[in-house]
Amino acid sequence: MYEKWEYRTLKFKTGGFMGGKIDEEEFQDEFNRHGDEGWELVSCFDTNQSSGSSGTSSSCSNGKNNL
């Protein structure tokens, strides 16, 4: 029998003058809450669309949970 997984992506808006600033407490609380629900962090990365676009950036993380 194989394991079946469920996946979720979390996205956090960043702030600050040049972007990249994130609310660390909110970030940690969100990961802890998902960890309590059985989610495991798989990856975490940032996206930066400031070159020639709307200037938005965010931080994304992917997690998995055994079904």
Coordinates of C-alpha atoms in Angstrom, one line a residue:
M1 CA 0.0 0.0 0.0
Y2 CA 1.3 3.5 -0.8
E3 CA 1.0 6.6 1.3
K4 CA -1.4 9.3 0.1
W5 CA -0.5 13.0 0.7
E6 CA -2.4 16.2 0.7
Y7 CA -0.5 19.4 -0.1
R8 CA -1.0 23.1 0.8
T9 CA 0.6 26.3 -0.1
L10 CA 0.8 29.3 2.3
K11 CA 1.5 32.7 1.0
F12 CA 2.5 35.7 3.1
K13 CA 2.6 39.3 1.9
T14 CA 5.8 41.1 2.6
G15 CA 6.3 44.8 3.4
G16 CA 9.1 47.3 4.0
F17 CA 10.5 49.9 1.7
M18 CA 12.3 47.4 -0.6
G19 CA 10.0 44.4 0.3
G20 CA 11.2 41.2 1.9
K21 CA 10.1 42.2 5.4
I22 CA 7.7 39.7 7.0
D23 CA 5.8 39.6 10.3
E24 CA 8.0 37.0 12.0
E25 CA 5.4 36.3 14.8
E26 CA 2.6 35.7 12.3
F27 CA 4.9 33.6 10.1
Q28 CA 5.9 31.4 13.1
D29 CA 2.4 31.1 14.5
E30 CA 1.0 30.0 11.2
F31 CA 3.7 27.3 10.8
N32 CA 3.1 26.1 14.4
R33 CA -0.7 25.9 13.9
H34 CA -0.2 23.8 10.8
G35 CA 2.3 21.6 12.5
D36 CA -0.2 21.0 15.3
E37 CA -2.6 19.8 12.6
G38 CA 0.0 17.3 11.3
W39 CA 1.4 19.3 8.4
E40 CA 5.1 19.1 7.5
L41 CA 7.0 21.9 5.8
V42 CA 8.4 20.8 2.5
S43 CA 9.9 24.0 1.1
C44 CA 9.9 27.7 1.6
F45 CA 10.8 30.4 -1.0
D46 CA 10.2 34.0 -1.8
T47 CA 8.8 35.5 -4.9
N48 CA 9.9 39.0 -6.1
Q49 CA 8.0 40.6 -8.9
S50 CA 9.4 44.1 -8.4
S51 CA 11.2 44.3 -11.8
G52 CA 8.8 45.9 -14.2
S53 CA 5.6 44.9 -12.5
S54 CA 3.4 46.0 -9.7
G55 CA 6.2 45.8 -7.1
T56 CA 4.6 43.0 -5.1
S57 CA 6.6 40.3 -3.4
S58 CA 5.6 37.5 -1.1
S59 CA 6.9 34.5 0.7
C60 CA 5.5 31.1 -0.1
S61 CA 5.8 27.8 1.7
N62 CA 4.6 24.3 0.7
G63 CA 3.6 21.6 3.2
K64 CA 2.3 18.1 3.1
N65 CA 0.0 16.1 5.3
N66 CA -0.6 12.3 5.4
L67 CA -4.2 11.4 4.5

